[in-house]
Coordinates of C-alpha atoms and ligand atoms in Angstrom, one line a residue:
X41 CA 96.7 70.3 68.9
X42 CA 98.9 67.4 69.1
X43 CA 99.0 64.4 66.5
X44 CA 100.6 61.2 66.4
X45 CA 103.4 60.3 64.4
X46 CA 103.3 57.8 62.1
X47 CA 106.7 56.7 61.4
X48 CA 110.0 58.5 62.3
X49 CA 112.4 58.7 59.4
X50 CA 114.8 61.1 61.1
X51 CA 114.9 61.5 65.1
X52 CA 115.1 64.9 66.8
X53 CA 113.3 67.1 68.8
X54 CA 112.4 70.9 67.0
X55 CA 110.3 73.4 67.2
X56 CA 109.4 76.6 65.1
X57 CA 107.2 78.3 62.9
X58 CA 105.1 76.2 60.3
X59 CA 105.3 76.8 56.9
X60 CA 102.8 74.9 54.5
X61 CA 104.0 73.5 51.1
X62 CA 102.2 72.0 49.1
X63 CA 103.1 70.1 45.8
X64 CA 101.6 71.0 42.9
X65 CA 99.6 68.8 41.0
X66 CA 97.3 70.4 38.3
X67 CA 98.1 69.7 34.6
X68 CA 97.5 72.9 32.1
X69 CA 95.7 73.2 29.0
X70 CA 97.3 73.2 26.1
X71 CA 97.8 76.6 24.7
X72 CA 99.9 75.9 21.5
X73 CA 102.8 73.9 20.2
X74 CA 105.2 77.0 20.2
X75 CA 103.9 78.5 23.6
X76 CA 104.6 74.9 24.8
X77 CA 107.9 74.0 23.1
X78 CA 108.8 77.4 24.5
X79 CA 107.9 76.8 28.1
X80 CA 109.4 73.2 28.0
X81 CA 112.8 74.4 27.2
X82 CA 112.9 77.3 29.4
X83 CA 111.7 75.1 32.6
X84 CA 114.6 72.3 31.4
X85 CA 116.8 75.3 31.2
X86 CA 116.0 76.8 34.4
X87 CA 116.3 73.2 36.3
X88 CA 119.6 72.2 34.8
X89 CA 120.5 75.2 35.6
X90 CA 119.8 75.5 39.9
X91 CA 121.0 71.8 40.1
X92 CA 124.4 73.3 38.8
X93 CA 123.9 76.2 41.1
X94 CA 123.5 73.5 44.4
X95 CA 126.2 71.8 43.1
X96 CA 128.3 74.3 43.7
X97 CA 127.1 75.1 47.2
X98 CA 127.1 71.4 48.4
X99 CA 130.0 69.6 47.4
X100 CA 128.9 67.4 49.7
X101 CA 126.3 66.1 48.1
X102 CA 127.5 66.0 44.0
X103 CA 127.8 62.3 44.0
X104 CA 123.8 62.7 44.0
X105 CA 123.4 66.2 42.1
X106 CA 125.3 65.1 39.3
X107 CA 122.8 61.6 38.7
X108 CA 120.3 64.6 38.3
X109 CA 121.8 67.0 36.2
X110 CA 122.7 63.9 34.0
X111 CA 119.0 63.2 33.9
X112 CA 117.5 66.8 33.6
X113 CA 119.7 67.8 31.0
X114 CA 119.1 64.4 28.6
X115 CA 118.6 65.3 24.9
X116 CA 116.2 62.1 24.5
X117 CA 113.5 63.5 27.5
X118 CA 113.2 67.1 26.0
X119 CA 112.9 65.5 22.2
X120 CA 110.3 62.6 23.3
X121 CA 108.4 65.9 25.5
X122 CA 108.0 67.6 22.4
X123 CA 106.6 64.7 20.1
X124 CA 104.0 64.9 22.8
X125 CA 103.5 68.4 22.6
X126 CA 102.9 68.3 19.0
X127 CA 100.2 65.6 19.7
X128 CA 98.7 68.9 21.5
X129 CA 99.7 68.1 25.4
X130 CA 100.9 70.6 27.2
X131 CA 104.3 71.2 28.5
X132 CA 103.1 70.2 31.7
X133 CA 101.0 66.8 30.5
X134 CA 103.8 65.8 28.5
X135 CA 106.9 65.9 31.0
X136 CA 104.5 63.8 33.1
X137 CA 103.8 61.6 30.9
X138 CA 107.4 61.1 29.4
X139 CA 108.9 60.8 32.9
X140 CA 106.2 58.5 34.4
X141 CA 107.5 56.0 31.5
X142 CA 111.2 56.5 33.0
X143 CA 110.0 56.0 36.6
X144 CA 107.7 53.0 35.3
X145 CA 110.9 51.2 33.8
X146 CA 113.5 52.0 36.6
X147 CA 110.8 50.7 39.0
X148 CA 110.6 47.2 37.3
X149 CA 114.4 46.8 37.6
X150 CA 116.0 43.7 39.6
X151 CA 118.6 46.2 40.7
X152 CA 117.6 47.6 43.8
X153 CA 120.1 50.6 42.9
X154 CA 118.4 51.2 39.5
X155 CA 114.8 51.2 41.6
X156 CA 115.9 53.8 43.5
X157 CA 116.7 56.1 40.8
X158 CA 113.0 56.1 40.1
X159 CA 113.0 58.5 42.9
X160 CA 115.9 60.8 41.2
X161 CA 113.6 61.1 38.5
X162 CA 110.5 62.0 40.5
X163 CA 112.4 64.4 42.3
X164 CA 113.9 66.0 39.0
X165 CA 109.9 66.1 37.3
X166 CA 109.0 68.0 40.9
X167 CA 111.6 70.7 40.3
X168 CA 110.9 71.0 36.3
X169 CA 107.0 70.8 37.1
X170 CA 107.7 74.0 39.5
X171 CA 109.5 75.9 37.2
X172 CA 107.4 75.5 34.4
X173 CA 104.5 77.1 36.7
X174 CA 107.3 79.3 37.7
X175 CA 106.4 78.7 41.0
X176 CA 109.0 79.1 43.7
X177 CA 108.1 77.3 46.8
X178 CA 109.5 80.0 49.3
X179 CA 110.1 78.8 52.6
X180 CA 111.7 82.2 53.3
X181 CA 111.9 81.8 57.3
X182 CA 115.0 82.1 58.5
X183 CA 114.4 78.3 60.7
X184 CA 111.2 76.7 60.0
X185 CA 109.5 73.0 60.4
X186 CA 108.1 72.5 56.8
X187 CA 105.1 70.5 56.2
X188 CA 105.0 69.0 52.7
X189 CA 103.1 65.2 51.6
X190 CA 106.1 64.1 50.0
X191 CA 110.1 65.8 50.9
X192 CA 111.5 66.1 48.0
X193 CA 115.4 65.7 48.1
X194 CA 116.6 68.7 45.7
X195 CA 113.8 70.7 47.4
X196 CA 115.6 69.8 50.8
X197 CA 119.1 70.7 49.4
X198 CA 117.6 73.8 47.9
X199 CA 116.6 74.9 51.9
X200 CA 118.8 73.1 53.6
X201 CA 120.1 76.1 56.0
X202 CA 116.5 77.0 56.9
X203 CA 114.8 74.1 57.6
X204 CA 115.3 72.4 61.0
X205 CA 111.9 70.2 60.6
X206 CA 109.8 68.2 58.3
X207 CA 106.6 67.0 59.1
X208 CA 105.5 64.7 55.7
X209 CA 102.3 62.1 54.3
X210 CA 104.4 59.5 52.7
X211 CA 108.4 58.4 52.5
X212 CA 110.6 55.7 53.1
X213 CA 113.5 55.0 55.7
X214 CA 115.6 54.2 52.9
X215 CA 114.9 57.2 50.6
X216 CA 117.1 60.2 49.6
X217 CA 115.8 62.4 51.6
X218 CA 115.3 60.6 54.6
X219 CA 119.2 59.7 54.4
X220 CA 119.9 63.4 53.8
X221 CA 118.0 64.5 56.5
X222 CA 119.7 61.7 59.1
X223 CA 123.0 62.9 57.6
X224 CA 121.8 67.2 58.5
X225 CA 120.2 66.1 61.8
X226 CA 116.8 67.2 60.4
X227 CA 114.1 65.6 62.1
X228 CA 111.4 64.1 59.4
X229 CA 108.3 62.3 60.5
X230 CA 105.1 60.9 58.9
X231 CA 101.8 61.8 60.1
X232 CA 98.8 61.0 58.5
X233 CA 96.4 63.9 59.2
X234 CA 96.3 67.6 58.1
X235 CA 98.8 69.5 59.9
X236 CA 97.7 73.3 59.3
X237 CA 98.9 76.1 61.6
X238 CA 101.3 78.5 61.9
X239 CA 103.9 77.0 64.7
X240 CA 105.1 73.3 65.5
X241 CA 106.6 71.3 67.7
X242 CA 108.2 67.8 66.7
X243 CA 109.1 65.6 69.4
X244 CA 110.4 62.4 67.6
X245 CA 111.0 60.5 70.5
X246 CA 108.1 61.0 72.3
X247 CA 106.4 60.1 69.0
X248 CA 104.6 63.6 68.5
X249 CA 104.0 66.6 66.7
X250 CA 102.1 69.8 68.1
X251 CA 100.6 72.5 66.0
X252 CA 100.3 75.4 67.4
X253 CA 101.0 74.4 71.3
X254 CA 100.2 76.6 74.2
X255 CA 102.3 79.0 76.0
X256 CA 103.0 76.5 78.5
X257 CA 104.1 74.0 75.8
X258 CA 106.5 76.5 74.8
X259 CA 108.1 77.3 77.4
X260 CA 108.5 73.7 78.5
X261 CA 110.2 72.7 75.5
X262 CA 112.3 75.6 75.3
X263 CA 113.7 74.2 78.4
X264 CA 113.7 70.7 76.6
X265 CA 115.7 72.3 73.8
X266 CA 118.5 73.9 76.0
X267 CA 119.3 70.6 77.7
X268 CA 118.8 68.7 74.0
X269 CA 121.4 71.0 72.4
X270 CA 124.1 70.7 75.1
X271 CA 123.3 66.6 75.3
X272 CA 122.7 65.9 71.5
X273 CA 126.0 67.7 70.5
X274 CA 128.5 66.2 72.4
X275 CA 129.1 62.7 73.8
X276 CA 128.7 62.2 77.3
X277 CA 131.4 60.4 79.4
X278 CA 131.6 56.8 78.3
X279 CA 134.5 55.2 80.4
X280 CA 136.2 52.2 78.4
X281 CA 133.2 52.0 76.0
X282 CA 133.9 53.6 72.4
X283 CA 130.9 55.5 70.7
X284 CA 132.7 55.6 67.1
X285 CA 131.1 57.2 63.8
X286 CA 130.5 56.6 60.6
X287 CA 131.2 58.3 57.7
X288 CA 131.7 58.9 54.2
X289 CA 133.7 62.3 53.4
X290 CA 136.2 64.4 55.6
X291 CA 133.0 67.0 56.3
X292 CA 131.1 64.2 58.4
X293 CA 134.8 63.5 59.6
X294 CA 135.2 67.0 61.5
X295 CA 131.4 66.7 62.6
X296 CA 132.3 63.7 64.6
X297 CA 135.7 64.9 65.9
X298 CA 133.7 68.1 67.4
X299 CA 131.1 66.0 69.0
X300 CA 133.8 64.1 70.8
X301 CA 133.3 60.4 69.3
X302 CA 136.8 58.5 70.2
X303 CA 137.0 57.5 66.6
X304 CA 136.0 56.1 63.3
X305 CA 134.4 52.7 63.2
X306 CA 133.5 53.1 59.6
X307 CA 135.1 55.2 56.6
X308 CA 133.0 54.4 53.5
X309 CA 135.3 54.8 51.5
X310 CA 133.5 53.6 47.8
X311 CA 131.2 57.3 48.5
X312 CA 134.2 59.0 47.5
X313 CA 134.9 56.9 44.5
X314 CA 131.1 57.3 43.7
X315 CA 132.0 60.9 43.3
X316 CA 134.0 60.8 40.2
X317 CA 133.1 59.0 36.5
X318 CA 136.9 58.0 36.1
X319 CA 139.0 56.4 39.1
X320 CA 140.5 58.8 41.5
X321 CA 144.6 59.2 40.8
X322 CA 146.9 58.0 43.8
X323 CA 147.7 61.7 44.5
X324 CA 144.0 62.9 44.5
X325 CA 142.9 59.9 46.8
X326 CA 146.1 60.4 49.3
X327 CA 145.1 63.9 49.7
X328 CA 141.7 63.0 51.0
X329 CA 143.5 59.7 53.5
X330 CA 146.1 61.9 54.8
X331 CA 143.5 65.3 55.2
X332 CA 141.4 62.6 57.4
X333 CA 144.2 60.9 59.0
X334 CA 145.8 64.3 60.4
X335 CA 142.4 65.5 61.2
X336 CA 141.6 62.3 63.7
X337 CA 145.2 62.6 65.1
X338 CA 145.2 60.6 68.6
X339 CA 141.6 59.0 67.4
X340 CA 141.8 55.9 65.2
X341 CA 140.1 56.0 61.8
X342 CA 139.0 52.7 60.4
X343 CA 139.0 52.9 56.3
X344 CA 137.3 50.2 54.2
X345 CA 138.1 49.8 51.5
X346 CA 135.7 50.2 48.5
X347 CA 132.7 48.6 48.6
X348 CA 130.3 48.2 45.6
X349 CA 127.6 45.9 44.3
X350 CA 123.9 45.9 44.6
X351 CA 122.9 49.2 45.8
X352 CA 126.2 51.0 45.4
X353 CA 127.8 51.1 41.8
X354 CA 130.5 52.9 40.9
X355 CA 130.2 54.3 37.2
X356 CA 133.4 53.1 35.9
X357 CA 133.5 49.6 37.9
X358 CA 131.2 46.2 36.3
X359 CA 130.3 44.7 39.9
X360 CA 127.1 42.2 40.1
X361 CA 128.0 41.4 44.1
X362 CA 129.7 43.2 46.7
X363 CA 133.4 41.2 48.3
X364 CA 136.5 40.0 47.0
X365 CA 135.7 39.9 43.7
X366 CA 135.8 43.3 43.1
X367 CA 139.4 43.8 44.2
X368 CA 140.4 41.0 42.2
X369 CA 139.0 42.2 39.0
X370 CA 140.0 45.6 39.8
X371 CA 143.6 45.1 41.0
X372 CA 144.9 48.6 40.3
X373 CA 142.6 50.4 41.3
X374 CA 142.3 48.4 45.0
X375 CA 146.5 48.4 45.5
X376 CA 146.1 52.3 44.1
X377 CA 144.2 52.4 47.2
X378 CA 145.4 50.8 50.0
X379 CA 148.9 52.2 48.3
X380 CA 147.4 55.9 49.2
X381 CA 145.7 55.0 52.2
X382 CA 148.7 53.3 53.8
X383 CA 151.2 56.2 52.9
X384 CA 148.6 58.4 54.5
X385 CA 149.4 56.3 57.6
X386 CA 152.0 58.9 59.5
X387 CA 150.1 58.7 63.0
X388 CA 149.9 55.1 63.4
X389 CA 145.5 55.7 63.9
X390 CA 145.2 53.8 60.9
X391 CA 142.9 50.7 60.2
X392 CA 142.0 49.1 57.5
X393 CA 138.9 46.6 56.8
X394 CA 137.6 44.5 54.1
X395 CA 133.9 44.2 53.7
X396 CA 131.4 41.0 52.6
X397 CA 134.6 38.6 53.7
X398 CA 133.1 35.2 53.5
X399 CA 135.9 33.2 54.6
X400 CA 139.3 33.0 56.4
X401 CA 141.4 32.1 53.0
X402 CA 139.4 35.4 51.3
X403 CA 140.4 37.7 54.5
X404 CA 144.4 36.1 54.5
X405 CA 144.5 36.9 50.5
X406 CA 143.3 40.4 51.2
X407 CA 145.4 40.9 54.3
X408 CA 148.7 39.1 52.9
X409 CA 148.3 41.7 49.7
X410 CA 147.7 44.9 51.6
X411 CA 151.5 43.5 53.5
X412 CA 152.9 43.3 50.7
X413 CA 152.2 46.7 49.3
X414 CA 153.2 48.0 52.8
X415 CA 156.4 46.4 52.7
X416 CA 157.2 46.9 49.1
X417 CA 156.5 50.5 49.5
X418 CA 158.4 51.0 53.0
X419 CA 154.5 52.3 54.8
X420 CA 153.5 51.8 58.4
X421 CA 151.4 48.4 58.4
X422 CA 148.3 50.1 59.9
X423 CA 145.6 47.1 61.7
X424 CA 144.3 45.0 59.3
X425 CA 140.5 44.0 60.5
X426 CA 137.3 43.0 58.6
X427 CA 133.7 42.8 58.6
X428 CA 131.5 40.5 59.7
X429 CA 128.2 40.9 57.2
X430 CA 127.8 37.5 56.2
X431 CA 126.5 34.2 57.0
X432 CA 129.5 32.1 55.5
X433 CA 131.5 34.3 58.2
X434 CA 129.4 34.4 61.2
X435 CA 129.2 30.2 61.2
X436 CA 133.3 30.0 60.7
X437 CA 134.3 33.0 63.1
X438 CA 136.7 30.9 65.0
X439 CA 138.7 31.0 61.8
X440 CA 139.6 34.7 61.7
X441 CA 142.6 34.5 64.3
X442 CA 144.9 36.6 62.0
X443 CA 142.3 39.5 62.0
X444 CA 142.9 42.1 64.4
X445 CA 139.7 43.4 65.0
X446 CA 135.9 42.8 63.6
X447 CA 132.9 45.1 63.1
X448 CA 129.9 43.7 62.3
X449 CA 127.4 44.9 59.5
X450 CA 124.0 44.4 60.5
X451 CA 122.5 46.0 57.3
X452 CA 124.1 43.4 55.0
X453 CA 124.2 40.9 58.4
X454 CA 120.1 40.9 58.7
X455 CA 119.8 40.8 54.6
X456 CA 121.5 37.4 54.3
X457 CA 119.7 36.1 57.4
X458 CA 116.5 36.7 57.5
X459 CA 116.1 38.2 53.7
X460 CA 115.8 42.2 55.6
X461 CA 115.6 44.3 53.0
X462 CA 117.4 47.9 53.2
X463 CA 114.0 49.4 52.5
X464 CA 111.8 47.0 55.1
X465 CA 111.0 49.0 58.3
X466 CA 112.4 48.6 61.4
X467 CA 109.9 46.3 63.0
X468 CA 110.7 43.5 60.7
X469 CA 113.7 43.0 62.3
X470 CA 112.7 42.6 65.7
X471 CA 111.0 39.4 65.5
X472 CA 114.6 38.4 65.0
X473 CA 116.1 39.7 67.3
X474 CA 117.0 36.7 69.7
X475 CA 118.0 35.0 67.1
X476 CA 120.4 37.4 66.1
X477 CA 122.0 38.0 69.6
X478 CA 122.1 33.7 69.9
X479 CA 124.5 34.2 67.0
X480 CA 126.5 36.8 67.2
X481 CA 127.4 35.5 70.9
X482 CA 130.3 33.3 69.9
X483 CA 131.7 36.2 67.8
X484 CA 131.8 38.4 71.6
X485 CA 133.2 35.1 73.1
X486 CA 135.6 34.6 70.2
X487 CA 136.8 38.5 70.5
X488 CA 136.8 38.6 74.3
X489 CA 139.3 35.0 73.7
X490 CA 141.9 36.6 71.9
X491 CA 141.2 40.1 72.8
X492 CA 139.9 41.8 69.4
X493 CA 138.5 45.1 69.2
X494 CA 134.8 44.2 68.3
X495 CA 132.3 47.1 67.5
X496 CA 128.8 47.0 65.6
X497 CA 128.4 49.7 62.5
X498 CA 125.7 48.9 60.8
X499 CA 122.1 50.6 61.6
X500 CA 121.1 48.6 64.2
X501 CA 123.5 50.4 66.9
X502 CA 121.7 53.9 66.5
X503 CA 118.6 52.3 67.8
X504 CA 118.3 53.2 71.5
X505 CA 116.4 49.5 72.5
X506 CA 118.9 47.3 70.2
X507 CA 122.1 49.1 71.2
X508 CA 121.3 47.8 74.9
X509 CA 121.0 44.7 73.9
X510 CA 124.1 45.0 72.4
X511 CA 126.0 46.7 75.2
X512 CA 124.4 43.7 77.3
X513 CA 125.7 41.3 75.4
X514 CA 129.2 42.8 75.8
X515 CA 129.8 44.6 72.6
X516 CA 131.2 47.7 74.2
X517 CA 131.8 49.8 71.1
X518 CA 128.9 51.0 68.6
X519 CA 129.6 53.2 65.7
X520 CA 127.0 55.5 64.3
X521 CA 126.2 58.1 62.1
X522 CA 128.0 61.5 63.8
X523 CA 124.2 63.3 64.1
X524 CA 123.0 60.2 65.9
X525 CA 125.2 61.1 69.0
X526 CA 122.5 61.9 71.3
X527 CA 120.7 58.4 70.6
X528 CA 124.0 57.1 71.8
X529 CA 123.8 58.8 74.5
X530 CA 121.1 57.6 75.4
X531 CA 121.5 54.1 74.8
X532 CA 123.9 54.1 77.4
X533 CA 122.7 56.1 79.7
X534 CA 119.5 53.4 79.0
X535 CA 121.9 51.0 79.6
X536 CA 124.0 52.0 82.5
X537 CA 120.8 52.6 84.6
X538 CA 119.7 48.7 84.2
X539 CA 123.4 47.7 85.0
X540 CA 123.4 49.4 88.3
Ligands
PEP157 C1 126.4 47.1 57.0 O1 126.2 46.3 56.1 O2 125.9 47.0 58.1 C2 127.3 48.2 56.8 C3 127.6 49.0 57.8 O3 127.8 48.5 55.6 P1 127.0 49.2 54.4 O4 125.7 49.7 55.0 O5 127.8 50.3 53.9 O6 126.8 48.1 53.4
MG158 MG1 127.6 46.2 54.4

């Protein structure tokens, strides 16, 4: 039986055995305020305790682990959870009830950061809400598609290395576990009916899922699959064009080196400094440059340099807007930085980029300082380059002759123009689209002119339609995340076959 999908969330083609989960709603009687108190504590217990366990097991992922241990192990939620229990709720009633007042706050926040920890907590009331049934949700297969209504991130982490497919009611682009499943290459896509059965196919591109295909459909897509797994993992030849990644922590680092992208077009560098309640020491940062700059070798790797505000706050950082004026209030900690990124700089791969630059005298400050800490400290001036992700630069982009090359931000790009939120879908931006590629034309004429490297990192280059236009209007180098490599293969394969 095959059903449409809704919306994709994360692209990929899958298919295996079907394994039903659902969430689990019903709230208990109340028994009595010991049996309740008793239960309470043993579920917090039990919670606090696996999110310590996955922390373990996924460094990679303890910048978001440790928001929920924070939260699951707060003094103030088990007290207020008992004041309800002696009002004679149950264990059950009353976690709901204290955490749908947390969620109810976080989602009236300006802050779109603080909004989205609305969904840490939802996620965190899931896992306590399971364990106080004691109710394990098994998905005990050794690779299964899983269909759920909602994908719960910590249940995702929790099954990370058996499930290759999610088949979900309701999520966002944006949320946790649609980023988490980009970042695994785990195909997640909404579909509105029922989807019972004991086997499924996703086919995200073709914009379906089948339950329960026939042989035929089988063995069709087992064909698909072969041909998917040599072409999805590895980039195909490209001739001068770049296809560049981006990432956030040496792990996604070695998964773009071993699919063959030429280099990094993005290091975000403020997830590592997310990591950490206290600012990373020179010594602990250098480790993590040098680690990525020996990795990359002959391939450049393009660091920026911290970049917080709105969405992304770092604990012990005050920033209200992303740009300059976090390296000016934070002097130490940015030359601590660019002090261990440029020693780090032993293979000449290195670049360097500020993000949010607004104008030429902002990029010359930042540029002029990072020369002097190279020169005061004797380092390898790597290339010095910025992003283009506002309006203020896009209309003065003649003025940026001293920067050696540009990449362009369309998340932060699209928000200042046409008010494109992070968590608006993607067909809000394609009524916009000319427009866009009107303006960003003088920016390709003004880097063909003095012969900058110009590349595109923001999330518009991992969609197959847009990266053509891009690649038509002479943008040769796209930089994506490293499990989006066969959707840049296949916007230029899209793209070569027009050109010819
Ligand atoms: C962008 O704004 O397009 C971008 C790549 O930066 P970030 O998403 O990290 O703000
Ligand atoms: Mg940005």
């Amino acid at each position: 039986m095959k059903y449409e999908i809704k919306s994709v969330l994360s692209q990929g083609l899958v298919m295996g055995n079907l394994v039903n989960v659902s969430s689990i709603n019903q709230d208990d009687n109340f028994i009595s305020e010991e049996y309740e108190t008793k239960r309470l504590v043993k579920a917090i217990d039990k919670t606090v305790c696996e999110i310590k366990s996955l922390k373990e097991k996924n460094p990679d992922l303890e910048e978001y682990l440790v928001a929920e241990e924070l939260i699951a192990s707060d003094p103030v939620l088990k007290e207020n959870a008992i004041k309800l229990i002696n009002e004679k709720k149950s264990a059950c009633v009353a976690l709901r009830e204290v955490m749908n007042g947390y969620m109810d706050s976080l989602l009236e926040a300006t802050s779109e950061y603080m909004r989205e920890r609305a969904q840490d907590v939802s996620d965190i009331l899931n896992r306590l809400i399971s364990n106080l049934h004691d109710r394990e949700t098994t998905v005990d297969d050794n690779s299964c598609i899983v269909s759920v209504d909602y994908l719960y991130p910590s249940f995702l982490i929790t099954h990370r290395q058996s499930i290759i497919g999610v088949i979900a009611k309701k999520g966002g682009f944006t949320s946790h576990a649609a980023i988490m499943c980009r970042s695994f290459d785990i195909p997640l896509v909404l579909v509105d009916e029922e989807t019972k059965g004991n086997y499924a196919i996703i086919d995200a591109r073709k914009g379906y899922v089948i339950i329960d295909p026939s042989d035929a459909e089988i063995k069709k897509y087992h064909k698909e699959l072969e041909l998917k797994n040599k072409y999805d993992k590895l980039a195909i030849p490209h001739s001068d064009y770049l296809f560049l990644a981006n990432v956030s922590n040496n792990l996604d680092l070695d998964r773009a080196l071993n699919y063959n992208f030429d280099g990094i077009g993005l290091y975000r560098t403020e997830m590592i400094f997310m990591n950490t309640d206290r600012p990373y020491t020179f010594d602990e940062q250098y480790q993590i440059y040098s680690e990525a700059v020996n990795k990359a070798k002959d391939k450049f790797i393009t660091f920026r340099t911290f970049d917080c505000g709105d969405d992304k706050q770092i604990s012990y950082l005050r920033s209200d807007k992303k740009g300059i004026d976090n390296y000016i209030n934070n002097p130490v900690i940015f030359e601590t930085q660019l002090r261990a990124m440029m020693k780090a700089n032993t293979y000449d791969n290195m670049r360097i980029m500020f993000p949010m630059i607004e104008s030429c005298a902002e990029f010359e400050y930042l540029r002029d300082w990072t020369i002097k800490v190279a020169k005061r400290n004797n380092f390898n001036l790597p290339k010095i380059g910025m992003m283009l992700e506002t309006k203020e630069a896009l209309v003065n982009i003649e003025s940026f002759i001293k920067a050696d090359f540009i990449s362009i931000g369309t998340n932060d790009l699209t928000k200042e123009l046409y008010g494109i939120d992070r968590d608006n879908s993607i067909e809000d931006i394609k009524s916009h689209l000319d427009d866009l590629f009107y303006l960003l034309k003088p920016v390709v004429d003004f880097c063909n002119k003095y012969d900058k490297c110009l590349s595109v990192c923001g999330e518009l280059a991992s969609i197959p339609d847009i990266a053509k236009k891009f690649y038509e209007l002479g943008i040769k180098n796209l930089s994506v995340s490293p499990s989006l490599i066969g959707l840049l293969n296949l916007s230029y394969e899209e793209y070569n076959k027009v050109s010819k």
